[in-house]
Coordinates of C-alpha atoms in Angstrom, one line a residue:
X1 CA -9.0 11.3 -15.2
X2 CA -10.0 13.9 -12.7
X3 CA -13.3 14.2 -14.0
X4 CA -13.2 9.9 -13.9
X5 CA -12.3 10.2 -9.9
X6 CA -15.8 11.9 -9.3
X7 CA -18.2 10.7 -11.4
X8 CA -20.1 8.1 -9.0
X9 CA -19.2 5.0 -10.7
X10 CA -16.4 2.7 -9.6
X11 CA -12.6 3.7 -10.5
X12 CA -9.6 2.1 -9.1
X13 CA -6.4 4.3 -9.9
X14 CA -3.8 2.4 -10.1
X15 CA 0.0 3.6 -9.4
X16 CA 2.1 0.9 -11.3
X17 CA 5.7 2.3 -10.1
X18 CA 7.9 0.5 -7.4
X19 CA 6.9 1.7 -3.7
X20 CA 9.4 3.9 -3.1
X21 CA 8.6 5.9 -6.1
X22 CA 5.1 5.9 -5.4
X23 CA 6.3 7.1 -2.3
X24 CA 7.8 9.7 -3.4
X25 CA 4.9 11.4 -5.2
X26 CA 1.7 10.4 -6.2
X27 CA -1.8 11.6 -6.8
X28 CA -3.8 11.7 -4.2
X29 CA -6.8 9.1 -4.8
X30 CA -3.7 6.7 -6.3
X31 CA -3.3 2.9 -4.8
X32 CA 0.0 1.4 -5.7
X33 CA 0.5 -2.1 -7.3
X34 CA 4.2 -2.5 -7.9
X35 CA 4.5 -4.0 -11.4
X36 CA 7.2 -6.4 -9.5
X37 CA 4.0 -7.6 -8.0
X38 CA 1.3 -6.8 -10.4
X39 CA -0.3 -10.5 -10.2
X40 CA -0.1 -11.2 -7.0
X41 CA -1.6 -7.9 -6.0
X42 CA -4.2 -7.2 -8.6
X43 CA -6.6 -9.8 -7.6
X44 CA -6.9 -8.8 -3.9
X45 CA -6.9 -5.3 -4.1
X46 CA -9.1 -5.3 -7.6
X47 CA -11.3 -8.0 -7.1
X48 CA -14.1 -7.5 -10.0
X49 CA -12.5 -8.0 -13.2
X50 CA -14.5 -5.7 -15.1
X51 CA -13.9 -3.0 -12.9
X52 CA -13.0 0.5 -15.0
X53 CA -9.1 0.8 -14.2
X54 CA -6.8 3.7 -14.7
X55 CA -3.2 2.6 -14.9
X56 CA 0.0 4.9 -14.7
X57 CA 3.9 5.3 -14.8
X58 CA 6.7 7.3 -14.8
X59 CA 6.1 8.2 -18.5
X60 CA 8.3 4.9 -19.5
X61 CA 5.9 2.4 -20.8
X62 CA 5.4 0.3 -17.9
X63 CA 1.5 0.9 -17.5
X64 CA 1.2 -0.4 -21.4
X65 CA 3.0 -3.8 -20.5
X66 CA 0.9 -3.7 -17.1
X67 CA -2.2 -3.0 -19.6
X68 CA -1.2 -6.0 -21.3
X69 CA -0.8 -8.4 -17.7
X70 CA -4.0 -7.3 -16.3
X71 CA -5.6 -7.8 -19.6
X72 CA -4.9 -11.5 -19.9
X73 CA -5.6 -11.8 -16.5
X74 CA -9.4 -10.9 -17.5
X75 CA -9.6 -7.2 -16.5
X76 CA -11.3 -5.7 -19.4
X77 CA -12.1 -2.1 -18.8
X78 CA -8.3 -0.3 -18.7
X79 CA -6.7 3.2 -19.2
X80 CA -3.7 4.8 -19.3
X81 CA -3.2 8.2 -17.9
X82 CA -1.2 10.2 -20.9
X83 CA 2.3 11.1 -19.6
X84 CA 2.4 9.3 -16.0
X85 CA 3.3 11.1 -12.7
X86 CA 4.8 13.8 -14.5
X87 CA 2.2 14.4 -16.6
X88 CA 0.0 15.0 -13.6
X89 CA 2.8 17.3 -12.0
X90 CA 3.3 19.5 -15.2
X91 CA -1.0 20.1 -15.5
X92 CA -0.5 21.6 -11.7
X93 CA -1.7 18.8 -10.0
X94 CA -0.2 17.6 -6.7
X95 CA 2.2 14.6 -6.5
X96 CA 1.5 14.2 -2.6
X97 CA 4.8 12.6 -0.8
X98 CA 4.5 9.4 1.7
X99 CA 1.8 6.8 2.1
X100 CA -1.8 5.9 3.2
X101 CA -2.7 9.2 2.1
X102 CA -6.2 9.6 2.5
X103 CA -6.2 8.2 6.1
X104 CA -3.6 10.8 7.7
X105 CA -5.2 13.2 6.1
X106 CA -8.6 12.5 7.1
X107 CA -6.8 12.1 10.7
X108 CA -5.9 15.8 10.2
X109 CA -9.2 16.9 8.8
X110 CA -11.2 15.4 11.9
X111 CA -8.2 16.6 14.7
X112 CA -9.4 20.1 12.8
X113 CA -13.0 19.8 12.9
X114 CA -13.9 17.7 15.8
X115 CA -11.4 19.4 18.2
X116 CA -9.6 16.9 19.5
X117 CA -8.3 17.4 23.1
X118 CA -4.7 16.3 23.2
X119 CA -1.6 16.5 25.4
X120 CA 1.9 17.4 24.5
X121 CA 4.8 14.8 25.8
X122 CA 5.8 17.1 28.3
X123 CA 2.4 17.6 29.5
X124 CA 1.8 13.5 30.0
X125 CA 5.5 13.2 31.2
X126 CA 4.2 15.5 34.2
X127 CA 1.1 13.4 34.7
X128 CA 3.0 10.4 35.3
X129 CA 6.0 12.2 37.5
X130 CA 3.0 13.8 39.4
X131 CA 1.2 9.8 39.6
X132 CA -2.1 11.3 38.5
X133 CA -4.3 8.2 37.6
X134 CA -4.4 7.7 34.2
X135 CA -4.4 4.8 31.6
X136 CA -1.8 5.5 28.1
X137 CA -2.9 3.1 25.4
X138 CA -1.5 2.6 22.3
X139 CA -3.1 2.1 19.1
X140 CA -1.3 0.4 16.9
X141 CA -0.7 -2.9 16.3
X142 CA 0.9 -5.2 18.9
X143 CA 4.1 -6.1 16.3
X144 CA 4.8 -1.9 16.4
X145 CA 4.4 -1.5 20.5
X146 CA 6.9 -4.6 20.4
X147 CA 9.4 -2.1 18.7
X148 CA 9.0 1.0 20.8
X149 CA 5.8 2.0 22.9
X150 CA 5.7 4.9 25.8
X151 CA 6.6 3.7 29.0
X152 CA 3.8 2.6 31.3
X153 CA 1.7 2.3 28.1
X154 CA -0.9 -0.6 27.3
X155 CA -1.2 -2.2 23.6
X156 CA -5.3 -1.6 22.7
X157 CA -5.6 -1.5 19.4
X158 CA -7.9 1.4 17.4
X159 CA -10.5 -0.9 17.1
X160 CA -10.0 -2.7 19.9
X161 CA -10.8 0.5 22.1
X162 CA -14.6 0.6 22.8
X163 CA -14.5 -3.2 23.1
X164 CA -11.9 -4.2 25.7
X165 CA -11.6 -0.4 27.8
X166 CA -14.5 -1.4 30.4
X167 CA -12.1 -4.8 31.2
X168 CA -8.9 -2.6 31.3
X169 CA -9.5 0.3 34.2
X170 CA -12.6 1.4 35.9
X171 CA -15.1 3.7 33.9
X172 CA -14.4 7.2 34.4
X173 CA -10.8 6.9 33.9
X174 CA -8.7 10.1 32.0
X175 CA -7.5 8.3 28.7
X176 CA -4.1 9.3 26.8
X177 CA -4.4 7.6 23.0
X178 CA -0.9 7.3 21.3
X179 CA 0.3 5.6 18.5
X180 CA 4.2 6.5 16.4
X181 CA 2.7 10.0 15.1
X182 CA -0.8 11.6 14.8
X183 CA -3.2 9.7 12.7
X184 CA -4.4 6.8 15.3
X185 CA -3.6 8.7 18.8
X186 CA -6.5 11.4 17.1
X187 CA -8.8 8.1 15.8
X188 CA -8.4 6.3 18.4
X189 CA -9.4 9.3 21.1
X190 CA -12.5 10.2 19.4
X191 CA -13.3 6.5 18.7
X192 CA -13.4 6.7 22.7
X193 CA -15.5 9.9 22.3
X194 CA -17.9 8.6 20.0
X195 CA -18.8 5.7 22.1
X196 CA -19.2 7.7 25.1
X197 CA -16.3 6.8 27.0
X198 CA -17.0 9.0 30.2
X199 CA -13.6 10.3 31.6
X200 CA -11.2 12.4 30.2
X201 CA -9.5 11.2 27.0
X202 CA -6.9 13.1 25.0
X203 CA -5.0 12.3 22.2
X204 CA -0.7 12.0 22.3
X205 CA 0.5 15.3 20.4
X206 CA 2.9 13.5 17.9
X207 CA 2.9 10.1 19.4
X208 CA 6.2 8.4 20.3
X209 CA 8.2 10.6 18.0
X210 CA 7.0 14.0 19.7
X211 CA 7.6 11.7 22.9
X212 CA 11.2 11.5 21.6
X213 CA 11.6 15.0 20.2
X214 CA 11.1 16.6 23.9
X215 CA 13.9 14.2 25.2
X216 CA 12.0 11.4 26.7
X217 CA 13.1 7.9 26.4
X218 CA 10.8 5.1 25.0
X219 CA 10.8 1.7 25.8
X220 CA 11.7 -1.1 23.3
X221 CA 11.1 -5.0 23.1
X222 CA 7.8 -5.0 25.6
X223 CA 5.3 -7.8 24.6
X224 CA 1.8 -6.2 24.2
X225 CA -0.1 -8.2 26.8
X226 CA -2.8 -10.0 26.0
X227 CA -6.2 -7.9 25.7
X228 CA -8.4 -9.0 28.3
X229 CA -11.6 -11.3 27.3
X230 CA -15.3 -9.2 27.3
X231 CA -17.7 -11.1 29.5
X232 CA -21.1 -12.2 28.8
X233 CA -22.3 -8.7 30.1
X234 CA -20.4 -6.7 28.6
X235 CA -20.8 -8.5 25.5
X236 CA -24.1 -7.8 25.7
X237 CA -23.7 -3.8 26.1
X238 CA -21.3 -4.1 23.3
X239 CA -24.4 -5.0 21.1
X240 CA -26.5 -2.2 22.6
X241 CA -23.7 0.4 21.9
X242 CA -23.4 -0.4 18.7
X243 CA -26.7 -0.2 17.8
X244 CA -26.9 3.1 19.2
X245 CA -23.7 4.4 17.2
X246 CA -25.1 3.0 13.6
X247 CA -28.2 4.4 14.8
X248 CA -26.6 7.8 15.5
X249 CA -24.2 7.7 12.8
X250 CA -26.2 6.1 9.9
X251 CA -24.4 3.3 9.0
X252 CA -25.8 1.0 6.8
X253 CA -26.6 -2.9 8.0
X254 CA -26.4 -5.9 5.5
X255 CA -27.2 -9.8 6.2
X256 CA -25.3 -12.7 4.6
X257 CA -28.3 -13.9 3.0
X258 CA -28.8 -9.8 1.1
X259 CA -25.3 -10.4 0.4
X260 CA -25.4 -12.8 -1.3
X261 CA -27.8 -11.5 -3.6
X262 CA -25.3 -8.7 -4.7
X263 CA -23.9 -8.8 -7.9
X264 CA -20.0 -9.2 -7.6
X265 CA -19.8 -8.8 -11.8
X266 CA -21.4 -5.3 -11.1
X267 CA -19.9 -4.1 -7.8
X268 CA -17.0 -4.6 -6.5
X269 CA -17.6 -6.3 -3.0
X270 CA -14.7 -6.5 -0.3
X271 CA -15.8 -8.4 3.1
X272 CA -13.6 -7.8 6.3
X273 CA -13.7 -9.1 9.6
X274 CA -12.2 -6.3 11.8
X275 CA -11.4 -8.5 14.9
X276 CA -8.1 -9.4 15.8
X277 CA -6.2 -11.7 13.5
X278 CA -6.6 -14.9 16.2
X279 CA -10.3 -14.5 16.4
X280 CA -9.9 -14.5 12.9
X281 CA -8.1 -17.6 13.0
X282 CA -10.4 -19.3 15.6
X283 CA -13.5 -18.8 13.1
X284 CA -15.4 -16.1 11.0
X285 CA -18.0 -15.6 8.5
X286 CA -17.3 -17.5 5.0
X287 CA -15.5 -15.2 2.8
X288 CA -14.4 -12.4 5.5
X289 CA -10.8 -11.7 5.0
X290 CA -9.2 -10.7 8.2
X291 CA -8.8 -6.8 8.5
X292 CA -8.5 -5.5 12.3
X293 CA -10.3 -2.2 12.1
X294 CA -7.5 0.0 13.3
X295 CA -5.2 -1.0 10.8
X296 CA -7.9 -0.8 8.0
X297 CA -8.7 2.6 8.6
X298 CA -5.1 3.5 9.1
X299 CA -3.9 2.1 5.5
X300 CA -7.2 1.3 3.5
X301 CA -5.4 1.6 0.3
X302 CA -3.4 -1.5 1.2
X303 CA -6.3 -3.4 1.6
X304 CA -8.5 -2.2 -1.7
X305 CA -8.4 -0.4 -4.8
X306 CA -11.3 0.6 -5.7
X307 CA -12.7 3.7 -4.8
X308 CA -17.0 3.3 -5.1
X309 CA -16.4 -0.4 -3.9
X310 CA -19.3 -2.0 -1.1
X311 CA -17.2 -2.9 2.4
X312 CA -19.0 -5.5 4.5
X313 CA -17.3 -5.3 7.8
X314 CA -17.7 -8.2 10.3
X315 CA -17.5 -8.9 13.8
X316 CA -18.9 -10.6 16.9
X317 CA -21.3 -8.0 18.5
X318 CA -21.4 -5.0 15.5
X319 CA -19.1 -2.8 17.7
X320 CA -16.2 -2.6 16.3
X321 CA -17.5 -3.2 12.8
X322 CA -19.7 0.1 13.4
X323 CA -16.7 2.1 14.9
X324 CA -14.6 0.9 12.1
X325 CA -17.6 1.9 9.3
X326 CA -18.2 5.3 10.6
X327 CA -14.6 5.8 9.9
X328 CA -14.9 4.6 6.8
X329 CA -17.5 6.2 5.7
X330 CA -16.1 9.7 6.8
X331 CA -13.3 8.6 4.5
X332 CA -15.8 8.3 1.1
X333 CA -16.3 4.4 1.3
X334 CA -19.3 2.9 1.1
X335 CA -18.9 0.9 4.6
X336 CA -21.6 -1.2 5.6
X337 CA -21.6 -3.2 8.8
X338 CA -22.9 -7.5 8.5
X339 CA -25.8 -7.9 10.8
X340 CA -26.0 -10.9 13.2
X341 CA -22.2 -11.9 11.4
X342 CA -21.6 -15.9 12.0
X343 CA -18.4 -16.7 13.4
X344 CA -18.8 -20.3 12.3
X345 CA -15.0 -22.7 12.0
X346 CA -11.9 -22.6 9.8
X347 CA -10.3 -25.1 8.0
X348 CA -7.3 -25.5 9.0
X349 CA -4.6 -24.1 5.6
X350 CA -2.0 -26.8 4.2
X351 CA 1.1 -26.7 5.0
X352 CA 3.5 -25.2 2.3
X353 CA 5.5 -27.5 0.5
X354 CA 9.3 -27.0 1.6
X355 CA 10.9 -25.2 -2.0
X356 CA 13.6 -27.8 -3.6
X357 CA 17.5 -26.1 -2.8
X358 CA 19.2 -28.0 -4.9
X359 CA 19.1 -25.7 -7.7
X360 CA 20.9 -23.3 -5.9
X361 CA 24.2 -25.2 -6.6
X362 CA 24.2 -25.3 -10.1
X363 CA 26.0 -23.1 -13.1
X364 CA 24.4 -20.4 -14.4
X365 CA 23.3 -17.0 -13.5
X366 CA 21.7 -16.4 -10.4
X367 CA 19.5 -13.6 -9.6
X368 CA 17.9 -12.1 -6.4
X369 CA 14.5 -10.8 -6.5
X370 CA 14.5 -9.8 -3.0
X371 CA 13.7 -6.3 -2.5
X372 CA 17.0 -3.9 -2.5
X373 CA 17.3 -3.0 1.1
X374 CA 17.0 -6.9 2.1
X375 CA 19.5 -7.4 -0.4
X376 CA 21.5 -5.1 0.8
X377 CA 21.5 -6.4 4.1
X378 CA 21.8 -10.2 3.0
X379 CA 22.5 -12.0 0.0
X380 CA 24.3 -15.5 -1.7
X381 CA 27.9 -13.9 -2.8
X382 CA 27.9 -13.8 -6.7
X383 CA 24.0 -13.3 -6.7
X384 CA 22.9 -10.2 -8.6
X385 CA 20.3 -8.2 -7.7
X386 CA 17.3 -7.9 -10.1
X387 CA 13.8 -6.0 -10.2
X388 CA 10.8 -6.5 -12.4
X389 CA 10.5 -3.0 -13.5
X390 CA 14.6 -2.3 -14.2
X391 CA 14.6 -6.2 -16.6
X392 CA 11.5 -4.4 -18.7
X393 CA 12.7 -1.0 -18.6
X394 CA 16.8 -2.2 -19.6
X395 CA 16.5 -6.2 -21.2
X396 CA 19.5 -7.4 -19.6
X397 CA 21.4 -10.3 -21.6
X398 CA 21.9 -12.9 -19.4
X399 CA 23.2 -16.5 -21.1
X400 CA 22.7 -20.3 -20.0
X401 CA 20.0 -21.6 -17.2
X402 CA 19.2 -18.3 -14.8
X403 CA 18.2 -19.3 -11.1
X404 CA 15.9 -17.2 -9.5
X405 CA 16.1 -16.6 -5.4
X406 CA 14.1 -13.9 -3.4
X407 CA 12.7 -13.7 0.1
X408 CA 9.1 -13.3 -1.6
X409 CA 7.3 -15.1 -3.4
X410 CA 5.4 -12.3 -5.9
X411 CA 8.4 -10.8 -6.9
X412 CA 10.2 -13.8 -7.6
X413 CA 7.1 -15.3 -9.8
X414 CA 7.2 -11.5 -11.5
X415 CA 10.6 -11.7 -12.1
X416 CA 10.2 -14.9 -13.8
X417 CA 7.2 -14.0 -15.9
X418 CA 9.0 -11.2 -17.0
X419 CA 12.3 -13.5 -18.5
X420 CA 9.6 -16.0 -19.7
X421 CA 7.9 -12.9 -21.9
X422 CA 11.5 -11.6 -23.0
X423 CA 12.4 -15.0 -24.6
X424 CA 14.1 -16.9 -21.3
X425 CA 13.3 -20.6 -21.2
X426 CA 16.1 -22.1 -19.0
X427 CA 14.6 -20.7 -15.8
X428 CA 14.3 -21.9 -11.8
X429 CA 13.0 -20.3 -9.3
X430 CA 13.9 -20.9 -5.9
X431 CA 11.9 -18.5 -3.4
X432 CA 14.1 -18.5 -0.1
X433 CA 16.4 -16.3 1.9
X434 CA 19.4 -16.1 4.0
X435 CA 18.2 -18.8 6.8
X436 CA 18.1 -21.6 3.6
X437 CA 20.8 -20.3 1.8
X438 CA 23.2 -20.8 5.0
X439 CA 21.8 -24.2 5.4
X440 CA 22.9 -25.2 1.9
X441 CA 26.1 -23.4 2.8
X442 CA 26.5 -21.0 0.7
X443 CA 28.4 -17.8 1.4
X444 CA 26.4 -15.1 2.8
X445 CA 27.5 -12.0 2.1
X446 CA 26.3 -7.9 2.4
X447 CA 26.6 -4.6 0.5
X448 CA 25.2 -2.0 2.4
X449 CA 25.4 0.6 -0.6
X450 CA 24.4 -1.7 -3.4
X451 CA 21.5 -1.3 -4.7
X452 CA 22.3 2.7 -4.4
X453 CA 19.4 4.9 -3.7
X454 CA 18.3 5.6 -7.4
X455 CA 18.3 1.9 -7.7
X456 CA 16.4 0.9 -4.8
X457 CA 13.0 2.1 -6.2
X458 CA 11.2 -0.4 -4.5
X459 CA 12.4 1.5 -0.9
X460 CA 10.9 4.6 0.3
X461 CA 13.5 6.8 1.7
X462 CA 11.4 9.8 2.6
X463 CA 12.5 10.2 6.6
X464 CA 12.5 6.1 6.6
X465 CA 14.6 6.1 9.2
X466 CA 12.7 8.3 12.0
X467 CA 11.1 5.5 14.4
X468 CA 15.4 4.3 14.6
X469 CA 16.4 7.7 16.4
X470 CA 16.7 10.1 13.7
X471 CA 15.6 13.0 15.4
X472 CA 15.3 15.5 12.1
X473 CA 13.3 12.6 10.0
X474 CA 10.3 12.8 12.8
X475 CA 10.6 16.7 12.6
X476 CA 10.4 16.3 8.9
X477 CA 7.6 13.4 8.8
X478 CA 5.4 15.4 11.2
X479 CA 5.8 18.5 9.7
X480 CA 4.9 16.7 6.2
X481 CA 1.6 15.3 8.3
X482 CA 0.3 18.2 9.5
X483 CA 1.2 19.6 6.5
X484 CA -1.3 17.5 4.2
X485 CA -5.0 19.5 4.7
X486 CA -3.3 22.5 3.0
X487 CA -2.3 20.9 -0.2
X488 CA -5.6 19.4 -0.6
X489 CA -7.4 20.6 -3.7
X490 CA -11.2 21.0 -3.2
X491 CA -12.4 18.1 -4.8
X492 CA -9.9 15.9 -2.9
X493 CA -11.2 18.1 0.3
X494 CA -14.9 17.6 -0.5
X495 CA -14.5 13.4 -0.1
X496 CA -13.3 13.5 3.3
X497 CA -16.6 14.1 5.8
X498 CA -15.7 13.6 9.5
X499 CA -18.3 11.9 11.8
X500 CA -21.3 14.0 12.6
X501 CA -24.2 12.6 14.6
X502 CA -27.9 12.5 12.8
X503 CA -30.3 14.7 15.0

């Protein structure tokens, strides 16, 4: 399998365990697709059928009946790694702990090699106590400013950066670059760097949680503000930039009409428009799923599978496709950026069809596919708790018609094609939650220590609880990030290449 991960052809390594087990310990290169959502998954994240797949466990047969699912599905070219996880653990191998691997450790490897300037919360606090002009933005995503965000701080996402700073403060301007930890404040400052940005701009040691640790307060519940439009001008300089970066970086162009002409039975293809989600909305290029460019670079692993796959990234002027590539690219992806990209109209999607709650009423057993901390928090009294990978691994013995509930859809469908293979005919399923159950008026009730911990395999609990004021979990989780460059072995080293300019 190692030898597989660097042989130049296409390889997706698939992780088939429930997230929190992933979570806990996985090679490095790995991509998880819970079995409990193995079809809904597989599709997106593997998109060429015949592309060479390596499947793995826990060393308990669940990659031979996901060998069998992806089979009749149409993927025809699959392996199992001997022995699972542990397998890997007991040849000396590293089972690395958390998620989006390759990203925070490619934010480590470029903080390293780049030399990122950055400021400690203390430093920044003094900045702002001593009024020194400045501008903090944070690069996340709005949703995770909404939930806590350094006070005074502006929501700009990564790829948002180069694009929308010229309409934000005057040019010139010292730049701090947060985001919750270290991976996007040291992206997002040399995405400023890279592009020229000509004040000051540092990186937040730590992000909010080193904001936290040195006893500062953040704020919680702000709105992210809309970003500001780009004028025709600047519009236009946004094109010239980012011809100058693919220039200076290399990056690959390809036109829709070239694209077309690839093979998608020979290469795996994945086309993303890196804008925001609402210019997304508003209109893209046909076949561009949306992908803002901060976010893919963050978690790329929850976006594809395949490592040796062509990314086609989109956007209106090439800038933040290019900044997004050269990431990308640093990363070991084969990032290409869509020349002259048509934004063109959507149509609009149909409405879902409300699920019948009738069902709900009637005798039987009734099962909740939700995942275990949601059941925890909120579930129909009587209902009992079910996942995909415990009804292959145990066979429960359930008699007369079995209704089916669950918050999402995929892991209520998987629960149900997992009865339907064991033998169950008499099945519903009723994909809702607690704001339809109430309506139907059914008892609502919570059990915040059922599904226990060894249960709750779909949950990661690795320092899950350190953006909600556990002080030690963001020691711990930043001590595991900056942690990550040293367990790498070399060929895992040798795939991550941070920026460097051609002569």
């Amino acid at each position: 399998m190692r030898a597989a991960l660097k042989d130049g052809r296409e390889v997706a390594l698939i992780d088939l365990r429930e997230f929190g087990q992933y979570g806990e310990g996985h090679p490095f290169f790995s991509v998880n697709i819970p079995f409990s959502r193995l079809e809904a998954d597989a599709p997106r994240l593997m998109p060429r059928r015949s592309v060479r797949c390596i499947l793995f466990d826990d060393d308990d047969g669940i990659a031979l009946r996901g060998a069998e699912i992806l089979s009749g599905m149409g993927y025809g070219d699959l392996y199992i790694m001997e022995g699972g996880a542990p397998a890997w653990a007991a040849a000396g191998h590293t089972l690395f702990k958390g998620v989006n691997l390759p990203s925070k450790t490619f934010g480590e490897m470029v903080e390293h090699q780049l030399g990122t300037p950055s400021v400690s919360a203390d430093e920044l606090h003094a900045m702002q106590e001593a009024g020194r002009e400045m501008l903090v933005l944070d690069g996340r995503s709005a949703a995770e400013f909404t939930k806590m965000s350094i006070p005074g701080a502006l929501s700009c996402p990564n790829a948002e950066l180069t694009y929308r700073v010229g309409q934000m403060v005057a040019r010139g301007t010292p730049i701090v670059v947060n985001c919750a930890g270290r991976t996007r404040s040291i992206i997002g400052a040399e995405t400023l760097r890279l592009a020229g940005w000509d004040g000051p701009v540092h990186a937040l040691r730590n992000g909010t949680q080193g904001w936290r640790l040195a006893g500062y307060d953040l704020e919680h519940g702000q709105v992210a503000a809309r970003l500001p439009e780009v004028p025709a001008a600047a519009l236009k300089e946004a094109r010239a930039q980012a011809d100058r970066l693919i220039a200076t970086y290399g990056v690959p162009m390809v036109t829709l009409a070239e694209l077309d002409q690839w093979n998608a039975d020979a290469h795996s293809i994945f086309r993303f428009d890196v804008r925001t989600a609402a210019e997304h909305h508003a209109g893209h290029a046909p076949g561009f799923t949306s992908a803002p460019g901060g976010q893919l670079v963050q978690a790329t692993d929850e976006k594809l599978a395949v490592r040796g796959a062509r990314i086609v990234l989109s956007c209106d002027t090439g800038l933040r496709a290019a900044t997004t590539a050269i990431w990308l690219r640093g990363m070991g992806h084969d990032a290409r950026v869509l020349r002259d990209a048509p934004i063109g109209q959507t149509t609009p999607a149909p409405c879902p069809t409300p699920a019948d709650l009738s069902g709900l009423h009637a005798p039987g057993t009734l099962l909740d596919a939700s995942r275990g901390m949601d059941y925890r928090a909120a579930h129909i009294k009587g209902a009992a708790w079910v996942n995909r990978a415990h009804l292959h691994l145990r066979r429960p013995v359930w008699s007369g018609p079995i209704t089916i509930v669950g918050r999402d859809v995929a892991l209520v469908n998987g629960v149900h094609a997992e009865l339907t293979q064991q033998g169950h005919s008499n099945l519903r399923s009723i994909p809702s939650g607690p704001e339809e159950w109430r309506k139907e008026g059914l008892e609502i009730v919570a059990s915040p220590d059922t599904p226990d911990e060894a249960e709750c395999i779909d949950h990661l609990f690795f320092v899950h609880d350190r953006h909600d004021g556990n002080l030690d979990a963001a020691r711990r989780y930043l001590e595991w990030e900056t942690g990550l460059l040293a367990q790498l072995d070399p060929d895992e080293r040798a795939v991550l290449r941070p920026p460097v300019a051609r002569a």
